[in-house]
Short mmCIF file of C-alpha atoms and ligand atoms in Angstrom, two decimals:
data_model
loop_
_atom_site.label_atom_id
_atom_site.label_comp_id
_atom_site.label_asym_id
_atom_site.label_seq_id
_atom_site.Cartn_x
_atom_site.Cartn_y
_atom_site.Cartn_z
CA MET A 3 0.00 0.00 0.00
CA THR A 4 1.30 3.48 -0.90
CA GLN A 5 1.65 6.16 1.76
CA THR A 6 -1.06 8.29 0.06
CA ALA A 7 -3.52 5.40 0.10
CA ALA A 8 -2.78 4.80 3.80
CA THR A 9 -3.38 8.52 4.56
CA ASP A 10 -6.67 8.40 2.62
CA ASP A 11 -7.73 5.35 4.62
CA VAL A 12 -7.04 7.19 7.88
CA ALA A 13 -8.99 10.24 6.69
CA ILE A 14 -11.96 8.05 5.68
CA ALA A 15 -11.88 6.20 9.00
CA ARG A 16 -11.77 9.45 10.96
CA ARG A 17 -14.66 10.98 8.99
CA ALA A 18 -16.77 7.90 9.57
CA TYR A 19 -15.88 8.02 13.27
CA TYR A 20 -16.84 11.74 13.51
CA GLU A 21 -20.19 10.94 11.91
CA ARG A 22 -20.88 8.10 14.35
CA ILE A 23 -19.98 10.14 17.46
CA GLY A 24 -21.91 13.13 16.03
CA GLU A 25 -25.10 11.12 16.49
CA HIS A 26 -24.28 11.16 20.21
CA LYS A 27 -23.76 14.97 20.27
CA LEU A 28 -19.97 14.61 20.39
CA THR A 29 -17.28 16.26 18.31
CA PRO A 30 -13.46 15.86 18.39
CA LEU A 31 -11.51 18.69 20.06
CA TRP A 32 -8.38 17.97 18.01
CA GLU A 33 -10.10 19.20 14.84
CA VAL A 34 -10.90 22.64 16.36
CA LEU A 35 -8.36 23.17 19.17
CA HIS A 36 -6.02 25.38 17.11
CA GLY A 37 -8.88 27.82 16.47
CA LEU A 38 -10.12 27.88 20.07
CA VAL A 39 -6.96 28.35 22.08
CA ILE A 40 -4.85 30.74 20.04
CA PRO A 41 -1.42 32.20 20.88
CA GLN A 42 -2.69 35.79 20.84
CA PRO A 43 -5.97 37.66 20.18
CA LYS A 44 -7.20 37.48 16.58
CA SER A 45 -10.47 39.35 16.41
CA ALA A 46 -13.22 39.51 13.83
CA CYS A 47 -13.42 43.16 14.94
CA MET A 48 -11.79 45.42 12.35
CA ALA A 49 -10.22 48.85 12.77
CA ALA A 50 -12.72 51.39 11.43
CA LEU A 51 -13.29 55.14 11.27
CA TRP A 52 -16.53 57.10 10.96
CA HIS A 53 -16.35 60.78 9.92
CA TYR A 54 -19.16 62.66 11.65
CA ASP A 55 -19.59 65.06 8.70
CA ASP A 56 -20.42 62.05 6.49
CA LEU A 57 -22.91 60.63 9.01
CA ARG A 58 -24.68 63.81 10.12
CA PRO A 59 -27.01 64.14 7.07
CA PHE A 60 -28.16 60.51 7.57
CA ILE A 61 -28.72 61.04 11.27
CA LEU A 62 -30.88 64.14 10.61
CA GLU A 63 -32.72 62.31 7.80
CA ALA A 64 -33.75 59.63 10.31
CA GLY A 65 -35.45 62.46 12.22
CA GLN A 66 -37.84 62.92 9.26
CA LEU A 67 -38.54 59.21 8.85
CA ILE A 68 -39.39 58.17 12.38
CA THR A 69 -40.13 59.92 15.68
CA ALA A 70 -38.05 59.24 18.79
CA LYS A 71 -41.18 57.87 20.48
CA GLU A 72 -42.02 55.49 17.62
CA ALA A 73 -38.40 54.30 17.36
CA GLU A 74 -38.15 54.09 21.17
CA ARG A 75 -34.51 54.99 20.56
CA ARG A 76 -33.67 56.62 17.23
CA VAL A 77 -30.12 55.44 16.81
CA LEU A 78 -27.86 54.62 13.89
CA ILE A 79 -25.62 51.76 15.01
CA LEU A 80 -21.90 52.16 14.39
CA GLU A 81 -21.51 48.62 13.14
CA ASN A 82 -18.09 47.07 12.90
CA PRO A 83 -17.43 46.11 9.24
CA GLY A 84 -15.81 42.87 10.42
CA MET A 85 -19.02 41.76 12.14
CA PRO A 86 -21.88 42.85 9.84
CA GLY A 87 -25.41 42.27 11.12
CA GLN A 88 -24.22 41.80 14.70
CA SER A 89 -25.02 45.30 16.05
CA ARG A 90 -21.65 45.74 17.68
CA ILE A 91 -18.60 47.96 17.36
CA THR A 92 -16.28 45.57 19.21
CA THR A 93 -16.82 41.93 20.10
CA SER A 94 -18.22 42.89 23.52
CA LEU A 95 -19.60 46.42 23.05
CA TYR A 96 -22.25 48.26 21.10
CA ALA A 97 -22.09 51.89 19.94
CA GLY A 98 -24.53 54.11 18.08
CA LEU A 99 -25.38 57.74 17.43
CA GLN A 100 -28.72 58.83 18.85
CA LEU A 101 -30.75 61.83 17.68
CA ILE A 102 -33.25 63.75 19.79
CA LEU A 103 -35.05 66.64 18.11
CA PRO A 104 -36.45 69.64 19.99
CA GLY A 105 -39.64 68.74 21.87
CA GLU A 106 -39.15 64.99 21.51
CA VAL A 107 -39.16 62.32 24.20
CA ALA A 108 -37.51 58.90 24.09
CA PRO A 109 -39.81 57.01 26.47
CA ALA A 110 -38.76 55.61 29.84
CA HIS A 111 -37.54 52.04 30.06
CA ARG A 112 -34.99 50.02 31.96
CA HIS A 113 -32.75 47.08 31.10
CA THR A 114 -29.89 45.07 32.53
CA GLN A 115 -27.50 46.49 29.91
CA SER A 116 -25.43 49.41 31.23
CA ALA A 117 -25.24 52.47 29.00
CA LEU A 118 -23.07 55.51 28.61
CA ARG A 119 -23.95 58.61 26.61
CA PHE A 120 -21.22 60.79 25.24
CA VAL A 121 -22.57 64.07 23.90
CA VAL A 122 -21.28 64.73 20.37
CA GLU A 123 -23.38 67.70 19.20
CA GLY A 124 -25.88 70.03 20.82
CA SER A 125 -26.68 71.44 24.18
CA GLY A 126 -29.55 71.38 26.64
CA ALA A 127 -31.24 68.01 26.00
CA PHE A 128 -31.61 65.79 29.03
CA THR A 129 -31.41 62.24 30.28
CA ALA A 130 -33.49 61.41 33.34
CA VAL A 131 -32.18 58.61 35.54
CA ASP A 132 -33.73 57.39 38.76
CA GLY A 133 -35.83 60.50 39.30
CA GLU A 134 -33.10 62.98 38.37
CA LYS A 135 -32.67 65.00 35.19
CA ALA A 136 -29.15 65.49 33.84
CA ILE A 137 -28.95 68.39 31.39
CA MET A 138 -26.35 67.45 28.79
CA GLU A 139 -23.69 69.56 27.07
CA GLU A 140 -21.09 68.64 24.46
CA GLY A 141 -18.41 66.36 25.85
CA ASP A 142 -20.45 65.32 28.89
CA PHE A 143 -20.22 61.68 29.97
CA VAL A 144 -23.59 60.43 31.22
CA ILE A 145 -24.35 57.03 32.74
CA THR A 146 -27.57 55.04 32.88
CA PRO A 147 -26.72 52.15 35.22
CA SER A 148 -28.03 48.63 34.77
CA TRP A 149 -31.74 48.29 35.62
CA THR A 150 -32.41 51.99 36.23
CA TRP A 151 -35.37 53.78 34.62
CA HIS A 152 -34.21 56.27 32.02
CA ASP A 153 -35.80 58.53 29.44
CA HIS A 154 -34.41 61.24 27.21
CA GLY A 155 -35.87 64.53 26.06
CA ASN A 156 -34.91 67.73 24.33
CA ASP A 157 -36.25 71.04 25.68
CA SER A 158 -33.67 73.01 23.67
CA ALA A 159 -34.24 74.58 20.25
CA LYS A 160 -31.66 72.43 18.42
CA PRO A 161 -31.14 68.75 17.62
CA MET A 162 -28.86 66.83 19.94
CA VAL A 163 -26.71 63.85 18.97
CA TRP A 164 -24.85 61.67 21.40
CA MET A 165 -22.94 58.43 21.17
CA ASP A 166 -24.47 55.53 23.06
CA GLY A 167 -22.06 52.90 24.38
CA LEU A 168 -23.60 49.74 25.83
CA ASP A 169 -22.48 46.28 26.91
CA ILE A 170 -25.21 44.65 24.74
CA PRO A 171 -23.03 41.91 23.16
CA LEU A 172 -21.53 41.04 26.54
CA ILE A 173 -24.97 40.71 28.13
CA GLN A 174 -26.07 38.74 25.05
CA SER A 175 -23.27 36.21 25.48
CA LEU A 176 -24.05 35.88 29.20
CA GLU A 177 -27.78 35.63 28.41
CA CYS A 178 -28.94 37.90 31.22
CA SER A 179 -30.95 40.49 29.29
CA PHE A 180 -34.10 41.81 30.96
CA MET A 181 -36.07 44.86 29.85
CA GLU A 182 -39.23 46.73 30.91
CA ARG A 183 -41.11 49.73 29.56
CA ALA A 184 -42.53 52.29 31.99
CA ALA A 185 -46.24 53.12 32.01
CA GLU A 186 -45.48 56.81 31.42
CA ASP A 187 -43.10 58.19 28.75
CA SER A 188 -41.40 60.52 31.23
CA GLN A 189 -40.54 59.29 34.68
CA PRO A 190 -41.55 61.37 37.72
CA LEU A 191 -38.72 63.54 38.98
CA SER A 192 -37.89 63.39 42.67
CA LYS A 193 -34.54 65.20 42.82
CA PRO A 194 -33.28 68.60 41.63
CA VAL A 195 -31.01 68.91 38.59
CA GLY A 196 -27.37 68.39 39.60
CA ASP A 197 -28.19 66.49 42.80
CA SER A 198 -25.99 63.45 42.15
CA LEU A 199 -22.99 65.57 41.12
CA ALA A 200 -23.31 67.75 44.21
CA ARG A 201 -23.84 64.78 46.51
CA TYR A 202 -21.12 62.47 45.18
CA GLY A 203 -18.92 64.52 42.84
CA ALA A 204 -17.59 67.35 44.99
CA GLY A 205 -14.83 65.39 46.71
CA LEU A 206 -17.37 64.58 49.44
CA LEU A 207 -19.77 61.74 50.17
CA PRO A 208 -22.82 61.77 52.43
CA VAL A 209 -21.73 60.56 55.88
CA ASP A 210 -22.52 56.84 56.35
CA TYR A 211 -22.92 56.45 52.56
CA GLU A 212 -22.90 52.82 51.45
CA PRO A 213 -22.80 52.13 47.68
CA GLN A 214 -26.08 50.61 46.50
CA SER A 215 -24.76 49.38 43.17
CA ARG A 216 -21.53 48.75 41.28
CA THR A 217 -22.10 51.82 39.12
CA SER A 218 -21.04 55.34 40.03
CA PRO A 219 -23.77 57.34 41.81
CA ILE A 220 -22.86 60.30 39.58
CA PHE A 221 -25.03 60.35 36.44
CA ASN A 222 -23.33 63.18 34.58
CA TYR A 223 -19.62 63.98 34.52
CA PRO A 224 -19.66 67.44 32.90
CA TYR A 225 -17.01 68.08 30.26
CA ARG A 226 -16.43 71.55 31.70
CA ARG A 227 -14.96 69.96 34.83
CA THR A 228 -13.03 67.25 32.98
CA ARG A 229 -11.47 69.77 30.63
CA GLU A 230 -10.54 72.08 33.48
CA ALA A 231 -8.79 69.20 35.26
CA LEU A 232 -6.77 68.33 32.14
CA GLU A 233 -5.89 71.97 31.53
CA THR A 234 -4.66 72.44 35.09
CA MET A 235 -2.70 69.18 35.11
CA ARG A 236 -0.92 69.90 31.84
CA ARG A 237 1.16 72.59 33.54
CA VAL A 238 3.27 69.87 35.15
CA GLU A 239 4.26 68.70 31.65
CA ALA A 240 4.21 65.03 32.67
CA TRP A 241 3.17 63.49 29.35
CA ASP A 242 2.85 59.74 28.95
CA ALA A 243 4.76 58.67 25.81
CA CYS A 244 1.76 56.69 24.48
CA HIS A 245 -1.28 58.46 25.94
CA GLY A 246 -0.39 62.11 26.47
CA LEU A 247 -2.36 63.02 29.59
CA LYS A 248 -4.98 60.32 30.11
CA MET A 249 -7.53 60.09 32.91
CA GLN A 250 -10.17 57.48 33.68
CA TYR A 251 -13.67 58.18 34.95
CA VAL A 252 -14.14 56.67 38.40
CA ASN A 253 -16.85 55.83 40.87
CA PRO A 254 -16.01 58.23 43.73
CA ALA A 255 -17.42 55.84 46.32
CA THR A 256 -15.17 52.91 45.38
CA GLY A 257 -12.31 54.29 43.25
CA ASP A 258 -13.24 51.64 40.69
CA TYR A 259 -14.31 52.35 37.11
CA ALA A 260 -17.49 54.44 36.82
CA MET A 261 -19.32 51.47 35.28
CA PRO A 262 -18.78 47.78 36.10
CA THR A 263 -18.55 46.60 32.51
CA ILE A 264 -17.29 49.65 30.61
CA GLY A 265 -14.14 51.67 31.29
CA SER A 266 -14.22 55.27 30.09
CA PHE A 267 -11.34 57.66 29.58
CA MET A 268 -10.46 61.20 28.51
CA GLN A 269 -7.07 62.18 27.21
CA LEU A 270 -5.33 65.35 26.11
CA LEU A 271 -2.69 65.29 23.38
CA PRO A 272 -0.65 68.49 23.33
CA LYS A 273 0.18 70.19 20.02
CA GLY A 274 3.02 68.30 18.34
CA PHE A 275 2.36 65.06 20.22
CA ASN A 276 3.78 62.00 18.48
CA GLY A 277 2.64 59.02 20.52
CA GLU A 278 4.60 55.81 20.78
CA ARG A 279 3.03 52.50 19.80
CA TYR A 280 0.72 50.91 22.33
CA ARG A 281 -1.57 47.92 22.40
CA ALA A 282 -3.93 46.36 24.92
CA THR A 283 -6.39 43.49 24.98
CA ASP A 284 -9.40 45.77 25.36
CA ALA A 285 -10.71 46.83 21.94
CA THR A 286 -11.34 50.56 22.29
CA VAL A 287 -13.75 53.09 20.80
CA PHE A 288 -12.43 56.66 20.47
CA SER A 289 -14.54 59.80 19.99
CA ILE A 290 -12.79 63.06 19.16
CA VAL A 291 -13.90 65.89 21.42
CA GLU A 292 -11.54 68.65 20.30
CA GLY A 293 -8.90 69.25 17.66
CA GLU A 294 -7.64 67.25 14.72
CA GLY A 295 -4.87 64.75 14.14
CA TYR A 296 -4.39 61.14 13.19
CA SER A 297 -3.89 57.70 14.66
CA MET A 298 -1.95 54.82 13.19
CA VAL A 299 -3.96 51.64 13.83
CA GLY A 300 -1.97 48.63 12.68
CA GLU A 301 -0.83 49.71 9.20
CA GLU A 302 -3.79 52.04 8.64
CA ARG A 303 -3.77 55.79 9.10
CA PHE A 304 -6.98 57.36 10.43
CA ASP A 305 -7.10 61.13 9.99
CA TRP A 306 -9.68 62.51 12.39
CA VAL A 307 -11.33 65.75 13.42
CA LYS A 308 -13.72 66.76 16.19
CA ARG A 309 -16.78 64.44 16.48
CA ASP A 310 -15.27 61.54 14.47
CA THR A 311 -15.29 58.03 15.92
CA PHE A 312 -12.84 55.18 15.40
CA VAL A 313 -12.33 51.74 16.86
CA VAL A 314 -9.11 49.85 17.61
CA PRO A 315 -9.43 46.04 17.87
CA SER A 316 -7.92 43.99 20.69
CA TRP A 317 -4.11 43.74 20.63
CA VAL A 318 -3.64 45.82 17.46
CA PRO A 319 -0.82 48.36 17.99
CA TYR A 320 -1.80 52.01 17.65
CA SER A 321 -0.36 55.48 18.17
CA HIS A 322 -1.90 58.96 18.36
CA HIS A 323 -0.54 62.11 16.69
CA ALA A 324 -1.61 65.74 17.01
CA PRO A 325 0.67 67.75 14.70
CA LYS A 326 -1.49 70.87 14.31
CA GLY A 327 -2.82 71.64 17.78
CA ASP A 328 -4.14 70.24 21.05
CA ALA A 329 -6.56 67.33 20.72
CA VAL A 330 -8.91 65.73 23.26
CA LEU A 331 -10.10 62.13 22.89
CA PHE A 332 -12.83 60.33 24.80
CA SER A 333 -12.66 56.52 24.76
CA PHE A 334 -14.33 53.45 26.20
CA SER A 335 -13.73 49.70 26.34
CA ASP A 336 -14.50 46.54 28.34
CA ARG A 337 -11.31 46.95 30.41
CA PRO A 338 -13.07 46.65 33.84
CA VAL A 339 -14.35 43.18 32.91
CA GLN A 340 -10.96 42.00 31.67
CA LYS A 341 -9.19 43.40 34.73
CA LYS A 342 -11.62 41.82 37.19
CA LEU A 343 -11.05 38.47 35.52
CA GLY A 344 -7.27 38.92 35.58
CA LEU A 345 -7.08 38.82 31.78
CA TRP A 346 -6.11 42.35 30.74
CA ARG A 347 -2.72 42.87 29.09
CA GLU A 348 -0.96 45.84 27.55
CA SER A 349 2.37 46.41 25.86
CA ARG A 350 4.26 49.54 24.93
CA GLY A 351 6.60 50.41 22.10
CA ASN A 352 7.61 47.55 19.83
CA ARG A 353 7.51 44.81 22.46
FE1 LIG B 409 -32.15 52.32 27.30
#
């Protein structure tokens, strides 16, 4: 018998064996192992960039096609081109751009998915969470914690657009999605505007305060304050070679991330910044708050301006550059989950 014939015999025997064990709901690990346990992350998530100027006409057009109430949430999903039809921007996170027109209401509901809102355009619309209204301005970072009632409205004279970031795919894979709609579109308000920020965000906590959830008790982290902090800190000139000056949003009661499943960050790149290469296992979504510049993501160059969004997949090296002037970048990822599980890794430079 030739060697080829012997190999064919083995292949035929194995196939027949796989078919027989398949009838018993069994399958051989050795045929799939190399795809399951891989030497380093290899994601279906692709690097991608969305220019806001290209998207804005489509977002406003949606405002003529469907009301916020009819849509429940009028959002265009920023869908990763590597995972079409899956409503996700990274493997674990969802992102979209939501439009609220003057006078509209996005009715109250609650769900186990945690959400962040990052205000991209407009001023004066609100998100109500747990009986408190947060008036939103550009650059504000707003949280609707898991299982809290929330509704959105716009009492201003102009459209407002914000980026939604949710842990939808993560909750989907864990199969713990619950959702309820409220009887009324707008929830009753029980607290004054700014209550949570005053109570928990002034470097103070109510005496005897015990956290009631894993999410920050602050609903709105105003950009005005974030920007002021960055501007004051820059005077020390202590720039990180990869990140410039990068801060993370925290839960003031625990020091942990502001949300249990999503880490959120704000960073300042000074004029002339040429960042070194960096990579981490948390695929990250960036939204440009101020300025213009570019990022190298793998071999691709993404030129960005204010309000653009781009995504960097897990473990792909990237660097930020701001040749023309200061730039400010907001970003979010699933880093808290990876860190809690002891899985998160990063590497700097060419290592
Ligand atoms: Fe919601």
